[in-house]
Amino acid sequence: MSAVRRPRRRTLADRGLDGVTLLVLPAALFVVLLFVYPFIYGLLLSFAPKEGGWLGNYTKFFADPYMYGTIWLTLRLALPVTLLNIALSVPVAMQVRHMKRQRLLTTILVLPITLGTVLVAEGLLNYLGPQGWLNRTLILIGLIDRPIRLVHNYWGVFISLVITGFPFTFLLTLSMISGIDPALEQAAATLGARARSRFRHIVLPLIVPGLAVTFCLAFVDAFSVFPSAVMLGAPAGETRVISFAAAQAAFEQYDYSYASAIAMIMAVVQFGFVGLVLTARGLFYKGPVGGGKG
């Protein structure tokens, strides 16, 4: 008498789930709980104002020039800082990639990331303040008669954002430039192309798509500035950024619905600029991002 064969159990692979998918699930759950859910909750909360209709918070924001002016003040900081950091990171990365002690120099350049925004701001207060080392040195050697005002204004926040944002853009730019096959430039040099021509016709076209992504990431980071604007700027004046307006609404006025609306406006502005940059990149470039070796 033959044994009765039991039906084979369906494995996870039969259901379309493999080991890699199972490894991704915890990370996906983490993203949903930490980012997606708070965003959706804040979006819904922004449409539940204390007064007025479901668009009351947004009407209140755009009806007050003092509030919607924070968008321009934030852009006035974020855009120049992002462009300057990218403009500096390209030539520095071009030089660093050929140096023997590249790791040591890279470590020194990215050191501000380990310090944090608050610590950098405190250091700049001691260095650039009216009684800081820079002003005292310039007065001592006779270059100036009175201290230069470099903190508690626009330039204090600007300098802080450059210092904390440059390492990020530099690392991304260095990775793109290092990924370009050296044989391309060597071939151009053999044919008589100078360094400037090689950069313009070989390196730049290969890194422009990656620079667009770098711009987006650096811009989002600079646009969300908060500690620097408070510690080194003038929060009631020229550095009253939109994140500070949201914090005031939440923790001074205790209007979390209004604060959520400001945060949503902040997100829309960021997504808008990111979308414009990525769309412009797509109009000029259809291939893969960056150039790789091999």
Tab-separated table of C-alpha atoms in Angstrom:
chain	number	residue	atom	x	y	z
A	1	MET	CA	0.000	0.000	0.000
A	2	SER	CA	1.594	3.276	-1.089
A	3	ALA	CA	1.918	6.128	1.376
A	4	VAL	CA	-0.357	9.105	0.915
A	5	ARG	CA	1.668	12.055	-0.364
A	6	ARG	CA	0.975	15.280	1.449
A	7	PRO	CA	0.669	18.423	-0.626
A	8	ARG	CA	3.806	20.585	-0.587
A	9	ARG	CA	3.554	23.759	1.441
A	10	ARG	CA	3.892	26.963	-0.506
A	11	THR	CA	7.133	28.718	0.328
A	12	LEU	CA	7.683	32.484	0.521
A	13	ALA	CA	9.397	32.307	-2.859
A	14	ASP	CA	6.208	30.850	-4.339
A	15	ARG	CA	4.350	33.878	-3.009
A	16	GLY	CA	6.811	36.265	-4.631
A	17	LEU	CA	8.809	37.026	-1.478
A	18	ASP	CA	12.513	36.252	-1.379
A	19	GLY	CA	15.181	36.844	1.238
A	20	VAL	CA	16.154	40.266	-0.139
A	21	THR	CA	12.551	41.469	0.079
A	22	LEU	CA	12.341	40.354	3.702
A	23	LEU	CA	15.503	42.323	4.473
A	24	VAL	CA	14.000	45.457	2.923
A	25	LEU	CA	10.724	45.229	4.866
A	26	PRO	CA	12.141	46.460	8.242
A	27	ALA	CA	13.743	49.477	6.538
A	28	ALA	CA	10.507	50.225	4.665
A	29	LEU	CA	8.510	49.969	7.892
A	30	PHE	CA	10.988	52.304	9.606
A	31	VAL	CA	10.594	54.894	6.815
A	32	VAL	CA	6.798	54.667	6.962
A	33	LEU	CA	6.650	55.102	10.733
A	34	LEU	CA	9.297	57.813	10.985
A	35	PHE	CA	8.640	59.862	7.836
A	36	VAL	CA	5.521	58.935	5.878
A	37	TYR	CA	3.089	58.769	8.808
A	38	PRO	CA	4.218	62.095	10.396
A	39	PHE	CA	4.001	63.793	6.994
A	40	ILE	CA	0.462	62.537	6.348
A	41	TYR	CA	-0.565	63.415	9.920
A	42	GLY	CA	0.863	66.934	9.551
A	43	LEU	CA	-0.846	67.368	6.180
A	44	LEU	CA	-4.249	66.427	7.596
A	45	LEU	CA	-3.670	68.559	10.686
A	46	SER	CA	-2.906	71.597	8.522
A	47	PHE	CA	-6.467	71.435	7.140
A	48	ALA	CA	-7.999	71.576	10.625
A	49	PRO	CA	-7.443	75.219	11.691
A	50	LYS	CA	-8.660	76.732	14.927
A	51	GLU	CA	-10.593	79.340	12.980
A	52	GLY	CA	-11.966	79.541	9.463
A	53	GLY	CA	-12.564	76.858	6.867
A	54	TRP	CA	-10.348	73.956	5.940
A	55	LEU	CA	-7.992	76.363	4.113
A	56	GLY	CA	-7.956	78.812	7.004
A	57	ASN	CA	-4.304	78.232	7.935
A	58	TYR	CA	-3.055	78.754	4.390
A	59	THR	CA	-5.230	81.856	3.943
A	60	LYS	CA	-3.850	83.233	7.198
A	61	PHE	CA	-0.263	82.620	6.101
A	62	PHE	CA	-0.496	84.244	2.672
A	63	ALA	CA	-2.568	87.134	3.982
A	64	ASP	CA	0.276	88.233	6.267
A	65	PRO	CA	3.321	89.714	4.437
A	66	TYR	CA	5.412	89.179	7.564
A	67	MET	CA	4.716	85.440	7.294
A	68	TYR	CA	4.937	84.728	3.577
A	69	GLY	CA	8.018	86.939	3.418
A	70	THR	CA	9.850	84.176	5.280
A	71	ILE	CA	9.842	82.156	2.041
A	72	TRP	CA	11.899	84.815	0.266
A	73	LEU	CA	14.207	85.288	3.255
A	74	THR	CA	14.886	81.548	3.353
A	75	LEU	CA	15.484	81.335	-0.407
A	76	ARG	CA	17.807	84.338	-0.116
A	77	LEU	CA	19.971	82.200	2.149
A	78	ALA	CA	19.555	78.719	0.698
A	79	LEU	CA	20.091	79.416	-3.011
A	80	PRO	CA	23.372	81.410	-2.813
A	81	VAL	CA	24.802	79.000	-0.225
A	82	THR	CA	23.980	75.973	-2.363
A	83	LEU	CA	25.414	77.497	-5.536
A	84	LEU	CA	28.582	78.629	-3.746
A	85	ASN	CA	29.160	75.219	-2.148
A	86	ILE	CA	28.820	73.465	-5.487
A	87	ALA	CA	31.064	76.027	-7.199
A	88	LEU	CA	33.733	75.455	-4.536
A	89	SER	CA	33.399	71.680	-4.376
A	90	VAL	CA	34.146	71.079	-8.072
A	91	PRO	CA	37.661	72.628	-8.268
A	92	VAL	CA	38.577	71.306	-4.813
A	93	ALA	CA	37.479	67.781	-5.764
A	94	MET	CA	39.401	68.039	-9.057
A	95	GLN	CA	42.600	68.742	-7.119
A	96	VAL	CA	42.032	66.318	-4.254
A	97	ARG	CA	41.500	63.299	-6.508
A	98	HIS	CA	45.135	63.494	-7.698
A	99	MET	CA	46.717	63.938	-4.251
A	100	LYS	CA	48.581	61.111	-2.554
A	101	ARG	CA	47.134	61.812	0.887
A	102	GLN	CA	43.582	62.104	-0.398
A	103	ARG	CA	42.026	60.372	2.617
A	104	LEU	CA	43.709	62.690	5.118
A	105	LEU	CA	42.712	65.853	3.276
A	106	THR	CA	39.171	64.559	2.751
A	107	THR	CA	38.884	63.848	6.479
A	108	ILE	CA	39.956	67.416	7.289
A	109	LEU	CA	37.481	68.904	4.805
A	110	VAL	CA	34.515	66.905	6.130
A	111	LEU	CA	35.334	67.590	9.787
A	112	PRO	CA	32.521	70.190	10.190
A	113	ILE	CA	29.973	67.394	9.676
A	114	THR	CA	31.162	65.724	12.880
A	115	LEU	CA	30.954	68.988	14.846
A	116	GLY	CA	27.280	69.673	14.227
A	117	THR	CA	25.464	72.897	13.399
A	118	VAL	CA	25.199	74.180	16.977
A	119	LEU	CA	28.884	73.678	17.763
A	120	VAL	CA	29.906	75.379	14.516
A	121	ALA	CA	27.625	78.311	15.363
A	122	GLU	CA	29.151	78.648	18.825
A	123	GLY	CA	32.638	78.579	17.331
A	124	LEU	CA	31.752	81.298	14.833
A	125	LEU	CA	30.348	83.458	17.625
A	126	ASN	CA	33.720	83.283	19.380
A	127	TYR	CA	35.717	83.760	16.191
A	128	LEU	CA	33.665	86.338	14.270
A	129	GLY	CA	32.013	88.210	17.145
A	130	PRO	CA	32.813	91.855	18.004
A	131	GLN	CA	35.417	90.642	20.525
A	132	GLY	CA	36.348	87.564	18.521
A	133	TRP	CA	39.782	86.551	17.316
A	134	LEU	CA	39.281	87.865	13.791
A	135	ASN	CA	38.233	91.395	14.774
A	136	ARG	CA	40.870	91.666	17.502
A	137	THR	CA	43.578	90.557	15.067
A	138	LEU	CA	42.491	93.010	12.375
A	139	ILE	CA	42.381	95.856	14.905
A	140	LEU	CA	45.774	94.857	16.311
A	141	ILE	CA	47.496	94.983	12.914
A	142	GLY	CA	45.701	98.235	12.039
A	143	LEU	CA	43.520	97.080	9.149
A	144	ILE	CA	40.293	98.250	10.811
A	145	ASP	CA	39.411	100.813	13.497
A	146	ARG	CA	36.314	99.108	14.877
A	147	PRO	CA	34.929	95.552	14.792
A	148	ILE	CA	33.276	94.301	11.630
A	149	ARG	CA	29.770	92.981	12.201
A	150	LEU	CA	29.799	89.383	10.975
A	151	VAL	CA	27.310	87.777	13.369
A	152	HIS	CA	23.668	88.363	14.291
A	153	ASN	CA	22.986	89.236	10.665
A	154	TYR	CA	22.693	87.643	7.223
A	155	TRP	CA	26.418	87.002	6.798
A	156	GLY	CA	26.786	85.079	10.042
A	157	VAL	CA	24.161	82.567	8.927
A	158	PHE	CA	25.575	82.513	5.396
A	159	ILE	CA	29.081	81.639	6.593
A	160	SER	CA	27.733	78.965	8.921
A	161	LEU	CA	25.733	77.306	6.140
A	162	VAL	CA	28.751	77.319	3.837
A	163	ILE	CA	30.930	75.674	6.479
A	164	THR	CA	28.400	72.991	7.395
A	165	GLY	CA	27.142	72.413	3.844
A	166	PHE	CA	30.426	72.298	1.928
A	167	PRO	CA	31.586	68.876	3.248
A	168	PHE	CA	28.355	67.283	2.026
A	169	THR	CA	28.576	68.717	-1.493
A	170	PHE	CA	32.311	68.032	-1.609
A	171	LEU	CA	31.920	64.327	-0.811
A	172	LEU	CA	29.233	63.874	-3.452
A	173	THR	CA	31.226	65.796	-6.053
A	174	LEU	CA	34.430	63.912	-5.267
A	175	SER	CA	32.671	60.571	-5.697
A	176	MET	CA	31.382	61.646	-9.124
A	177	ILE	CA	34.708	62.997	-10.352
A	178	SER	CA	36.640	60.010	-9.032
A	179	GLY	CA	34.278	57.732	-10.964
A	180	ILE	CA	35.301	59.171	-14.333
A	181	ASP	CA	37.642	56.933	-16.288
A	182	PRO	CA	41.099	58.638	-16.328
A	183	ALA	CA	41.676	57.245	-19.812
A	184	LEU	CA	39.204	59.776	-21.213
A	185	GLU	CA	41.235	62.741	-20.043
A	186	GLN	CA	44.519	61.043	-20.950
A	187	ALA	CA	43.311	60.502	-24.495
A	188	ALA	CA	42.253	64.148	-24.767
A	189	ALA	CA	45.607	65.298	-23.400
A	190	THR	CA	47.385	63.125	-25.968
A	191	LEU	CA	45.435	64.883	-28.697
A	192	GLY	CA	46.583	68.270	-27.363
A	193	ALA	CA	43.598	69.351	-25.262
A	194	ARG	CA	44.483	71.644	-22.373
A	195	ALA	CA	43.253	71.178	-18.809
A	196	ARG	CA	40.467	73.748	-19.178
A	197	SER	CA	39.266	72.194	-22.419
A	198	ARG	CA	39.358	68.693	-20.928
A	199	PHE	CA	37.263	69.833	-17.995
A	200	ARG	CA	34.741	71.652	-20.184
A	201	HIS	CA	34.231	68.940	-22.794
A	202	ILE	CA	34.807	65.724	-20.799
A	203	VAL	CA	34.481	66.137	-17.046
A	204	LEU	CA	31.710	68.717	-16.866
A	205	PRO	CA	29.215	66.918	-19.159
A	206	LEU	CA	29.696	63.726	-17.126
A	207	ILE	CA	29.163	65.319	-13.716
A	208	VAL	CA	26.379	67.812	-14.548
A	209	PRO	CA	23.573	65.240	-13.990
A	210	GLY	CA	25.097	64.309	-10.642
A	211	LEU	CA	25.596	67.965	-9.753
A	212	ALA	CA	21.883	68.530	-10.309
A	213	VAL	CA	21.088	65.857	-7.721
A	214	THR	CA	23.745	67.302	-5.407
A	215	PHE	CA	22.159	70.739	-5.789
A	216	CYS	CA	18.757	69.333	-4.802
A	217	LEU	CA	20.091	67.603	-1.685
A	218	ALA	CA	22.193	70.595	-0.617
A	219	PHE	CA	19.330	73.018	-1.256
A	220	VAL	CA	16.885	71.024	0.874
A	221	ASP	CA	19.455	70.927	3.678
A	222	ALA	CA	20.114	74.678	3.497
A	223	PHE	CA	16.422	75.580	3.156
A	224	SER	CA	15.628	73.839	6.445
A	225	VAL	CA	18.118	76.006	8.365
A	226	PHE	CA	17.122	76.716	11.963
A	227	PRO	CA	19.891	76.702	14.636
A	228	SER	CA	22.229	78.918	12.601
A	229	ALA	CA	19.467	81.433	11.883
A	230	VAL	CA	18.680	81.703	15.594
A	231	MET	CA	22.218	81.737	17.016
A	232	LEU	CA	24.082	83.682	14.322
A	233	GLY	CA	21.313	85.643	12.636
A	234	ALA	CA	18.536	88.085	13.408
A	235	PRO	CA	15.418	85.894	13.876
A	236	ALA	CA	13.155	88.936	14.082
A	237	GLY	CA	14.572	90.491	10.926
A	238	GLU	CA	16.660	89.495	7.929
A	239	THR	CA	17.105	85.841	8.914
A	240	ARG	CA	13.557	85.067	10.010
A	241	VAL	CA	13.451	81.838	8.018
A	242	ILE	CA	10.294	79.830	7.466
A	243	SER	CA	11.384	77.056	9.866
A	244	PHE	CA	11.614	79.655	12.638
A	245	ALA	CA	8.077	80.849	11.818
A	246	ALA	CA	6.828	77.267	12.121
A	247	ALA	CA	8.600	76.845	15.465
A	248	GLN	CA	7.044	80.050	16.780
A	249	ALA	CA	3.570	78.919	15.752
A	250	ALA	CA	4.036	75.568	17.457
A	251	PHE	CA	5.885	76.429	20.663
A	252	GLU	CA	4.978	80.070	21.322
A	253	GLN	CA	1.414	80.263	19.998
A	254	TYR	CA	0.693	76.561	20.618
A	255	ASP	CA	-1.112	76.416	17.280
A	256	TYR	CA	0.106	73.071	15.952
A	257	SER	CA	-2.345	73.152	13.070
A	258	TYR	CA	-0.925	76.454	11.817
A	259	ALA	CA	2.621	75.186	12.342
A	260	SER	CA	1.783	72.110	10.257
A	261	ALA	CA	0.484	74.333	7.472
A	262	ILE	CA	3.731	76.326	7.475
A	263	ALA	CA	5.699	73.073	7.355
A	264	MET	CA	3.613	71.914	4.369
A	265	ILE	CA	4.280	75.220	2.571
A	266	MET	CA	7.953	74.711	3.301
A	267	ALA	CA	7.779	71.221	1.787
A	268	VAL	CA	5.967	72.475	-1.326
A	269	VAL	CA	8.661	75.107	-1.964
A	270	GLN	CA	11.394	72.501	-1.577
A	271	PHE	CA	9.653	69.986	-3.830
A	272	GLY	CA	9.027	72.738	-6.360
A	273	PHE	CA	12.699	73.681	-6.661
A	274	VAL	CA	13.791	70.050	-6.705
A	275	GLY	CA	11.253	69.313	-9.441
A	276	LEU	CA	12.430	72.274	-11.531
A	277	VAL	CA	16.085	71.255	-11.289
A	278	LEU	CA	15.423	67.601	-12.099
A	279	THR	CA	13.147	68.581	-14.988
A	280	ALA	CA	15.825	70.882	-16.384
A	281	ARG	CA	18.367	68.081	-16.066
A	282	GLY	CA	16.067	65.746	-17.971
A	283	LEU	CA	15.746	68.243	-20.828
A	284	PHE	CA	19.493	68.325	-21.398
A	285	TYR	CA	20.552	64.818	-20.409
A	286	LYS	CA	18.845	61.446	-20.967
A	287	GLY	CA	21.604	59.007	-19.999
A	288	PRO	CA	22.791	57.561	-16.677
A	289	VAL	CA	23.933	59.833	-13.877
A	290	GLY	CA	27.707	60.324	-13.805
A	291	GLY	CA	30.426	58.463	-15.603
A	292	GLY	CA	31.872	55.282	-14.258
A	293	LYS	CA	35.159	53.512	-14.765
A	294	GLY	CA	35.424	50.453	-16.898
